[in-house]
């Protein structure tokens, strides 16, 4: 009887066929397919409309297909940003034209053209893999490219690239994707002192990321700021997984001091001082949360409360308590409001509540370690 192979064996045998892009879901790939269909199709249509479709001018150059893969499939990549696509293709095509002009041997010219393209793109900070294909096209494009000479990098290469990027910007905006990709703003110390923000004082630091990149001695297709953000999220998810049994419902305060949006600002100030709290949930007439207010907002004048509201930080009762760490350590948020699906206030978790929960987790962990040590010693 034939026994089935272990999963690990199958994984090892077919590992070359596994997706290599992190976060590449089926939905993301389908969106990429649709984007490429629209982007490449309309780029050809618009280019043909502007400059005709005769044999004297290529309608659309082949490297645009590779650019579309990056633009629509991995829009967060540094290699897929607008300047990378436009600058990379245009500059590379120019390097190919220069190589073909001065070097008559096509074998030598293609090597020199691609080499010059990589160097020029690196110096101008627009590295774009399809640029290598643009350089090759400029060298080996035949009489059509030769006829256009030094105009070829601009028409059709730059023209195609600009149209494709413009369509990509519109498509990603409609599909609610972040493009051009902007790395998250570095966490700042809200107290405007030279200390690192509290969330960055524990765990790895930026110099650790630099040291790790030096040790690995490889180039990765990810923005350095995005890499740091990813690693910190990994740390958080590991902590949540290890202590996910504690939910917001377990540690939240249920007797929440709140106020209506039509209340008097002096009454809000009185409640904050009387109960020694820093965040006061504000409800509308139906009892739904509309914002929060604190002494900072109340100090901005005698405006009605409805005009002084801050955007509330919210969570659900079933959320892991430790998932609130990034919010409650950002230096601005002092409490998270726990709401139901209709945004009715169920509870509140302050920095003190979360700190107490973490202290309890640490004490439990110490007790377990001590108990395990005692068992080992007896054995």
CSV table of C-alpha atoms in Angstrom, one decimal:
chain,number,residue,atom,x,y,z
A,1,UNK,CA,0.0,0.0,0.0
A,2,UNK,CA,1.4,3.4,-0.9
A,3,UNK,CA,1.6,5.8,2.0
A,4,UNK,CA,0.9,9.5,1.5
A,5,UNK,CA,4.0,11.8,1.6
A,6,UNK,CA,4.4,14.0,4.6
A,7,UNK,CA,3.3,17.6,4.2
A,8,UNK,CA,6.9,18.8,4.7
A,9,UNK,CA,8.2,16.6,1.9
A,10,UNK,CA,5.5,18.0,-0.5
A,11,UNK,CA,6.3,21.5,0.6
A,12,UNK,CA,10.0,21.0,0.0
A,13,UNK,CA,9.4,19.5,-3.4
A,14,UNK,CA,7.1,22.3,-4.7
A,15,UNK,CA,8.5,25.2,-2.8
A,16,UNK,CA,9.6,26.9,-6.0
A,17,UNK,CA,5.9,27.2,-7.0
A,18,UNK,CA,4.8,28.9,-3.8
A,19,UNK,CA,3.9,32.6,-4.0
A,20,UNK,CA,6.8,34.7,-2.8
A,21,UNK,CA,4.9,37.9,-2.1
A,22,UNK,CA,3.9,38.5,1.5
A,23,UNK,CA,0.2,39.4,1.8
A,24,UNK,CA,-0.5,38.4,-1.8
A,25,UNK,CA,-4.2,37.4,-1.4
A,26,UNK,CA,-6.4,36.2,-4.2
A,27,UNK,CA,-8.4,39.5,-4.0
A,28,UNK,CA,-5.2,41.5,-4.4
A,29,UNK,CA,-4.1,39.5,-7.4
A,30,UNK,CA,-7.5,39.9,-9.1
A,31,UNK,CA,-7.3,43.7,-8.5
A,32,UNK,CA,-3.9,43.6,-10.1
A,33,UNK,CA,-5.2,41.8,-13.1
A,34,UNK,CA,-8.0,44.3,-13.6
A,35,UNK,CA,-5.7,47.2,-13.1
A,36,UNK,CA,-3.2,45.8,-15.8
A,37,UNK,CA,-6.1,45.3,-18.2
A,38,UNK,CA,-7.3,48.8,-17.8
A,39,UNK,CA,-3.9,50.4,-17.6
A,40,UNK,CA,-2.2,48.8,-20.6
A,41,UNK,CA,-5.4,48.9,-22.7
A,42,UNK,CA,-6.0,52.6,-22.2
A,43,UNK,CA,-2.3,53.5,-22.5
A,44,UNK,CA,-2.3,52.0,-26.0
A,45,UNK,CA,-5.6,53.7,-26.9
A,46,UNK,CA,-4.5,57.1,-25.7
A,47,UNK,CA,-1.0,56.8,-27.3
A,48,UNK,CA,-2.5,55.8,-30.6
A,49,UNK,CA,-5.0,58.7,-30.4
A,50,UNK,CA,-2.3,61.2,-29.7
A,51,UNK,CA,0.4,60.1,-32.2
A,52,UNK,CA,-1.3,57.7,-34.6
A,53,UNK,CA,-0.7,54.0,-35.1
A,54,UNK,CA,1.4,53.9,-38.2
A,55,UNK,CA,4.5,51.8,-38.7
A,56,UNK,CA,6.7,54.9,-38.1
A,57,UNK,CA,5.9,54.8,-34.3
A,58,UNK,CA,5.5,52.0,-31.9
A,59,UNK,CA,2.1,52.2,-30.3
A,60,UNK,CA,3.3,51.1,-26.9
A,61,UNK,CA,6.8,49.7,-26.0
A,62,UNK,CA,7.1,46.3,-24.5
A,63,UNK,CA,8.6,47.4,-21.1
A,64,UNK,CA,5.2,48.9,-20.2
A,65,UNK,CA,4.0,45.3,-19.6
A,66,UNK,CA,6.6,44.8,-16.9
A,67,UNK,CA,5.9,48.2,-15.5
A,68,UNK,CA,2.2,47.3,-15.2
A,69,UNK,CA,3.1,44.2,-13.2
A,70,UNK,CA,4.9,46.3,-10.6
A,71,UNK,CA,2.4,49.2,-10.7
A,72,UNK,CA,-0.7,47.0,-10.1
A,73,UNK,CA,0.6,43.9,-8.4
A,74,UNK,CA,3.1,45.4,-5.9
A,75,UNK,CA,2.1,49.1,-5.6
A,76,UNK,CA,4.0,49.4,-2.3
A,77,UNK,CA,7.3,48.5,-3.8
A,78,UNK,CA,9.9,51.3,-4.0
A,79,UNK,CA,10.4,50.1,-7.6
A,80,UNK,CA,6.8,50.8,-8.5
A,81,UNK,CA,6.5,54.4,-7.5
A,82,UNK,CA,5.7,57.1,-10.1
A,83,UNK,CA,9.3,58.5,-10.4
A,84,UNK,CA,10.7,55.0,-10.6
A,85,UNK,CA,8.4,54.1,-13.6
A,86,UNK,CA,8.7,57.4,-15.5
A,87,UNK,CA,12.3,58.2,-14.7
A,88,UNK,CA,13.5,54.6,-14.8
A,89,UNK,CA,12.0,53.8,-18.2
A,90,UNK,CA,12.9,57.2,-19.8
A,91,UNK,CA,16.5,57.4,-18.5
A,92,UNK,CA,17.2,53.7,-19.3
A,93,UNK,CA,15.9,54.2,-22.9
A,94,UNK,CA,18.2,57.2,-23.2
A,95,UNK,CA,21.2,55.1,-22.0
A,96,UNK,CA,20.3,52.5,-24.6
A,97,UNK,CA,20.2,55.1,-27.4
A,98,UNK,CA,23.6,56.4,-26.3
A,99,UNK,CA,25.1,53.0,-26.2
A,100,UNK,CA,23.7,52.2,-29.7
A,101,UNK,CA,25.0,55.5,-31.1
A,102,UNK,CA,28.6,55.0,-29.9
A,103,UNK,CA,28.9,51.2,-30.1
A,104,UNK,CA,28.3,49.5,-33.4
A,105,UNK,CA,28.6,45.9,-32.2
A,106,UNK,CA,25.0,45.1,-30.9
A,107,UNK,CA,26.3,42.5,-28.5
A,108,UNK,CA,28.5,44.9,-26.7
A,109,UNK,CA,26.0,47.7,-27.0
A,110,UNK,CA,23.2,45.8,-25.2
A,111,UNK,CA,25.5,45.0,-22.3
A,112,UNK,CA,26.8,48.5,-22.0
A,113,UNK,CA,23.2,49.9,-22.4
A,114,UNK,CA,21.8,47.9,-19.6
A,115,UNK,CA,24.8,48.5,-17.4
A,116,UNK,CA,24.5,52.3,-18.0
A,117,UNK,CA,20.8,52.1,-17.3
A,118,UNK,CA,21.3,50.5,-13.9
A,119,UNK,CA,24.0,53.0,-12.9
A,120,UNK,CA,21.9,56.0,-14.1
A,121,UNK,CA,18.7,54.8,-12.4
A,122,UNK,CA,20.6,54.2,-9.2
A,123,UNK,CA,22.1,57.7,-9.2
A,124,UNK,CA,18.8,59.3,-9.9
A,125,UNK,CA,16.9,57.2,-7.4
A,126,UNK,CA,14.5,55.7,-9.9
A,127,UNK,CA,15.5,52.0,-10.0
A,128,UNK,CA,12.9,50.2,-12.1
A,129,UNK,CA,13.5,46.6,-13.4
A,130,UNK,CA,11.7,47.2,-16.7
A,131,UNK,CA,14.2,50.0,-17.4
A,132,UNK,CA,16.6,47.2,-18.4
A,133,UNK,CA,14.1,46.1,-21.1
A,134,UNK,CA,13.7,49.8,-22.2
A,135,UNK,CA,17.5,50.0,-22.7
A,136,UNK,CA,17.5,46.8,-24.7
A,137,UNK,CA,14.6,48.0,-26.8
A,138,UNK,CA,16.5,51.2,-27.6
A,139,UNK,CA,19.5,49.2,-28.8
A,140,UNK,CA,17.7,46.4,-30.7
A,141,UNK,CA,14.5,48.2,-31.7
A,142,UNK,CA,15.5,48.3,-35.4
A,143,UNK,CA,14.7,51.0,-38.0
A,144,UNK,CA,11.7,52.3,-36.2
A,145,UNK,CA,13.7,53.2,-33.1
A,146,UNK,CA,16.7,54.3,-35.1
A,147,UNK,CA,14.4,56.7,-37.0
A,148,UNK,CA,13.3,58.5,-33.9
A,149,UNK,CA,16.9,58.6,-32.5
A,150,UNK,CA,17.2,60.6,-29.3
A,151,UNK,CA,13.5,61.4,-29.3
A,152,UNK,CA,12.6,57.7,-28.7
A,153,UNK,CA,13.1,57.9,-24.8
A,154,UNK,CA,10.5,60.7,-24.8
A,155,UNK,CA,8.1,59.4,-27.5
A,156,UNK,CA,6.8,56.8,-26.9
A,157,UNK,CA,8.7,55.7,-23.8
A,158,UNK,CA,8.1,58.7,-21.5
A,159,UNK,CA,4.7,59.2,-23.0
A,160,UNK,CA,3.6,55.6,-22.3
A,161,UNK,CA,5.1,55.8,-18.8
A,162,UNK,CA,3.3,59.0,-17.9
A,163,UNK,CA,0.0,57.7,-19.2
A,164,UNK,CA,0.4,54.4,-17.4
A,165,UNK,CA,1.2,56.1,-14.1
A,166,UNK,CA,-1.7,58.5,-14.4
A,167,UNK,CA,-4.1,55.6,-15.0
A,168,UNK,CA,-2.5,53.8,-12.0
A,169,UNK,CA,-3.0,56.8,-9.7
A,170,UNK,CA,-6.7,56.9,-10.7
A,171,UNK,CA,-7.2,53.1,-10.4
A,172,UNK,CA,-5.6,52.8,-7.0
A,173,UNK,CA,-7.6,55.8,-5.7
A,174,UNK,CA,-10.8,54.2,-6.8
A,175,UNK,CA,-9.8,50.8,-5.4
A,176,UNK,CA,-8.7,52.5,-2.1
A,177,UNK,CA,-5.1,51.4,-2.2
A,178,UNK,CA,-2.2,53.4,-1.0
A,179,UNK,CA,-0.5,54.8,-4.1
A,180,UNK,CA,1.9,56.5,-4.4
A,181,UNK,CA,3.0,54.5,-1.4
A,182,UNK,CA,3.9,56.8,1.5
A,183,UNK,CA,5.8,55.2,4.4
A,184,UNK,CA,4.2,55.7,7.8
A,185,UNK,CA,5.3,58.8,9.6
A,186,UNK,CA,7.9,58.1,12.2
A,187,UNK,CA,6.6,58.0,15.8
A,188,UNK,CA,7.3,61.3,17.5
A,189,UNK,CA,7.7,62.3,21.1
A,190,UNK,CA,4.4,64.2,21.8
A,191,UNK,CA,6.0,65.9,24.8
A,192,UNK,CA,8.6,67.5,22.4
A,193,UNK,CA,11.6,66.3,24.5
A,194,UNK,CA,14.7,64.5,23.2
A,195,UNK,CA,13.6,61.2,24.7
A,196,UNK,CA,12.5,58.5,22.3
A,197,UNK,CA,8.7,57.9,22.3
A,198,UNK,CA,7.7,55.4,24.9
A,199,UNK,CA,6.8,52.8,22.3
A,200,UNK,CA,10.3,52.8,20.9
A,201,UNK,CA,12.2,52.6,24.2
A,202,UNK,CA,11.7,48.8,24.4
A,203,UNK,CA,12.6,46.3,21.7
A,204,UNK,CA,14.7,46.9,18.7
A,205,UNK,CA,15.9,50.3,17.5
A,206,UNK,CA,16.6,51.7,14.1
A,207,UNK,CA,20.3,51.0,14.5
A,208,UNK,CA,19.4,47.4,15.0
A,209,UNK,CA,17.7,47.3,11.7
A,210,UNK,CA,20.7,48.8,10.0
A,211,UNK,CA,23.0,46.3,11.7
A,212,UNK,CA,20.8,43.4,10.6
A,213,UNK,CA,20.8,44.6,7.0
A,214,UNK,CA,24.6,44.9,7.1
A,215,UNK,CA,24.9,41.3,8.4
A,216,UNK,CA,22.5,39.9,5.8
A,217,UNK,CA,24.3,41.9,3.1
A,218,UNK,CA,21.3,41.7,0.7
A,219,UNK,CA,19.0,44.2,-1.0
A,220,UNK,CA,15.3,43.9,-0.1
A,221,UNK,CA,12.4,45.2,-2.1
A,222,UNK,CA,10.8,47.1,0.8
A,223,UNK,CA,11.1,50.6,2.1
A,224,UNK,CA,13.3,50.8,5.3
A,225,UNK,CA,10.6,52.6,7.2
A,226,UNK,CA,8.0,50.0,6.1
A,227,UNK,CA,10.4,47.3,7.3
A,228,UNK,CA,10.6,48.8,10.8
A,229,UNK,CA,6.9,49.2,10.9
A,230,UNK,CA,6.4,45.5,9.9
A,231,UNK,CA,8.8,44.3,12.5
A,232,UNK,CA,7.1,46.2,15.3
A,233,UNK,CA,3.7,44.8,14.1
A,234,UNK,CA,5.3,41.3,14.3
A,235,UNK,CA,6.3,42.0,17.9
A,236,UNK,CA,2.8,43.2,18.8
A,237,UNK,CA,1.1,40.2,17.1
A,238,UNK,CA,3.5,37.8,18.9
A,239,UNK,CA,2.6,39.4,22.3
A,240,UNK,CA,-1.1,39.2,21.4
A,241,UNK,CA,-0.8,35.6,20.5
A,242,UNK,CA,1.0,34.8,23.7
A,243,UNK,CA,-1.5,36.6,25.9
A,244,UNK,CA,-4.6,36.8,23.7
A,245,UNK,CA,-6.7,35.2,26.4
A,246,UNK,CA,-7.2,38.6,28.1
A,247,UNK,CA,-9.8,40.6,26.2
A,248,UNK,CA,-11.0,44.2,26.4
A,249,UNK,CA,-14.1,42.9,28.2
A,250,UNK,CA,-11.9,41.5,31.0
A,251,UNK,CA,-10.2,44.8,32.0
A,252,UNK,CA,-12.5,47.6,30.9
A,253,UNK,CA,-14.3,49.9,33.3
A,254,UNK,CA,-18.0,49.5,32.8
A,255,UNK,CA,-19.3,52.5,34.9
A,256,UNK,CA,-18.2,55.0,32.3
A,257,UNK,CA,-18.5,58.7,33.0
A,258,UNK,CA,-19.8,60.3,29.8
A,259,UNK,CA,-21.5,63.5,28.6
A,260,UNK,CA,-23.9,64.6,25.9
A,261,UNK,CA,-22.8,66.7,23.0
A,262,UNK,CA,-25.1,69.5,24.0
A,263,UNK,CA,-23.7,69.7,27.6
A,264,UNK,CA,-22.1,72.8,28.9
A,265,UNK,CA,-18.2,72.9,28.7
A,266,UNK,CA,-18.0,73.8,32.3
A,267,UNK,CA,-19.9,70.7,33.3
A,268,UNK,CA,-17.4,68.6,31.2
A,269,UNK,CA,-14.5,70.3,33.0
A,270,UNK,CA,-16.1,69.6,36.3
A,271,UNK,CA,-16.5,65.9,35.6
A,272,UNK,CA,-12.9,65.5,34.4
A,273,UNK,CA,-11.6,67.1,37.5
A,274,UNK,CA,-14.0,65.4,40.0
A,275,UNK,CA,-13.4,61.9,38.7
A,276,UNK,CA,-9.6,62.5,38.0
A,277,UNK,CA,-9.9,61.3,34.4
A,278,UNK,CA,-8.3,62.6,31.2
A,279,UNK,CA,-10.8,61.5,28.6
A,280,UNK,CA,-14.6,62.0,28.6
A,281,UNK,CA,-16.7,60.1,26.0
A,282,UNK,CA,-19.3,62.3,24.3
A,283,UNK,CA,-22.6,60.8,23.1
A,284,UNK,CA,-25.3,62.1,20.7
A,285,UNK,CA,-29.0,62.2,21.6
A,286,UNK,CA,-29.4,58.5,20.7
A,287,UNK,CA,-26.6,57.5,23.1
A,288,UNK,CA,-24.0,56.7,20.4
A,289,UNK,CA,-20.4,57.7,20.7
A,290,UNK,CA,-19.5,60.8,18.6
A,291,UNK,CA,-16.1,61.7,20.1
A,292,UNK,CA,-14.1,62.4,23.2
A,293,UNK,CA,-13.1,65.5,25.0
A,294,UNK,CA,-10.4,66.4,27.5
A,295,UNK,CA,-9.0,69.4,29.3
A,296,UNK,CA,-6.8,70.2,26.3
A,297,UNK,CA,-9.8,70.5,24.0
A,298,UNK,CA,-11.7,72.5,26.6
A,299,UNK,CA,-8.9,75.0,26.9
A,300,UNK,CA,-9.4,76.0,23.3
A,301,UNK,CA,-12.2,78.5,24.1
A,302,UNK,CA,-15.8,78.7,25.0
A,303,UNK,CA,-17.0,76.9,21.9
A,304,UNK,CA,-19.8,74.3,22.3
A,305,UNK,CA,-18.6,70.8,23.1
A,306,UNK,CA,-19.8,69.5,19.7
A,307,UNK,CA,-17.1,71.8,18.1
A,308,UNK,CA,-14.3,70.6,20.4
A,309,UNK,CA,-14.5,66.8,19.9
A,310,UNK,CA,-11.5,64.6,19.2
A,311,UNK,CA,-11.7,61.5,17.1
A,312,UNK,CA,-12.2,58.6,19.6
A,313,UNK,CA,-10.0,55.5,19.8
A,314,UNK,CA,-12.4,52.6,19.9
A,315,UNK,CA,-12.3,48.8,20.4
A,316,UNK,CA,-14.7,45.9,20.6
A,317,UNK,CA,-15.3,43.8,23.8
A,318,UNK,CA,-13.8,40.7,22.2
A,319,UNK,CA,-10.6,42.4,21.0
A,320,UNK,CA,-7.3,41.3,22.7
A,321,UNK,CA,-6.4,43.8,25.4
A,322,UNK,CA,-2.8,43.9,24.3
A,323,UNK,CA,-3.8,45.0,20.8
A,324,UNK,CA,-4.4,48.4,22.4
A,325,UNK,CA,-0.8,48.9,23.2
A,326,UNK,CA,0.1,50.9,20.1
A,327,UNK,CA,-2.8,53.3,20.7
A,328,UNK,CA,-2.3,53.8,24.4
A,329,UNK,CA,1.4,54.4,24.0
A,330,UNK,CA,1.3,56.9,21.2
A,331,UNK,CA,1.6,59.8,23.6
A,332,UNK,CA,-1.7,61.3,22.7
A,333,UNK,CA,-4.4,58.8,23.5
A,334,UNK,CA,-5.2,58.3,27.2
A,335,UNK,CA,-8.2,55.9,26.9
A,336,UNK,CA,-9.9,53.6,24.4
A,337,UNK,CA,-13.7,53.5,24.3
A,338,UNK,CA,-15.2,50.0,24.0
A,339,UNK,CA,-18.3,50.1,21.9
A,340,UNK,CA,-20.8,47.7,20.3
A,341,UNK,CA,-21.8,47.5,16.6
A,342,UNK,CA,-24.1,50.5,17.0
A,343,UNK,CA,-21.3,52.6,18.6
A,344,UNK,CA,-23.0,52.6,22.0
A,345,UNK,CA,-20.5,52.9,24.9
A,346,UNK,CA,-20.0,49.6,26.8
A,347,UNK,CA,-16.8,50.4,28.7
A,348,UNK,CA,-13.5,52.3,28.8
A,349,UNK,CA,-9.9,51.2,29.0
A,350,UNK,CA,-7.4,53.6,30.3
A,351,UNK,CA,-3.6,53.5,30.2
A,352,UNK,CA,-3.8,52.4,33.9
A,353,UNK,CA,-6.2,49.6,33.1
A,354,UNK,CA,-3.8,48.2,30.5
A,355,UNK,CA,-0.7,48.7,32.6
A,356,UNK,CA,-2.4,46.7,35.5
A,357,UNK,CA,-3.3,43.9,33.1
A,358,UNK,CA,0.3,43.7,31.8
A,359,UNK,CA,1.7,43.7,35.4
A,360,UNK,CA,-0.7,40.8,36.2
A,361,UNK,CA,0.5,38.9,33.1
A,362,UNK,CA,4.1,39.4,34.1
A,363,UNK,CA,3.4,38.1,37.7
A,364,UNK,CA,1.7,35.1,36.3
A,365,UNK,CA,4.6,34.4,34.0
A,366,UNK,CA,7.1,34.7,36.9
A,367,UNK,CA,5.0,32.3,39.0
A,368,UNK,CA,5.0,29.7,36.2
A,369,UNK,CA,8.7,30.0,35.8
A,370,UNK,CA,9.3,29.7,39.5
A,371,UNK,CA,7.0,26.6,39.6
A,372,UNK,CA,8.8,25.0,36.7
A,373,UNK,CA,12.2,25.7,38.3
A,374,UNK,CA,11.0,24.1,41.5
A,375,UNK,CA,9.8,21.0,39.7
A,376,UNK,CA,13.2,20.7,37.8
A,377,UNK,CA,15.1,21.1,41.1
A,378,UNK,CA,13.1,18.3,42.7
A,379,UNK,CA,13.6,16.0,39.7
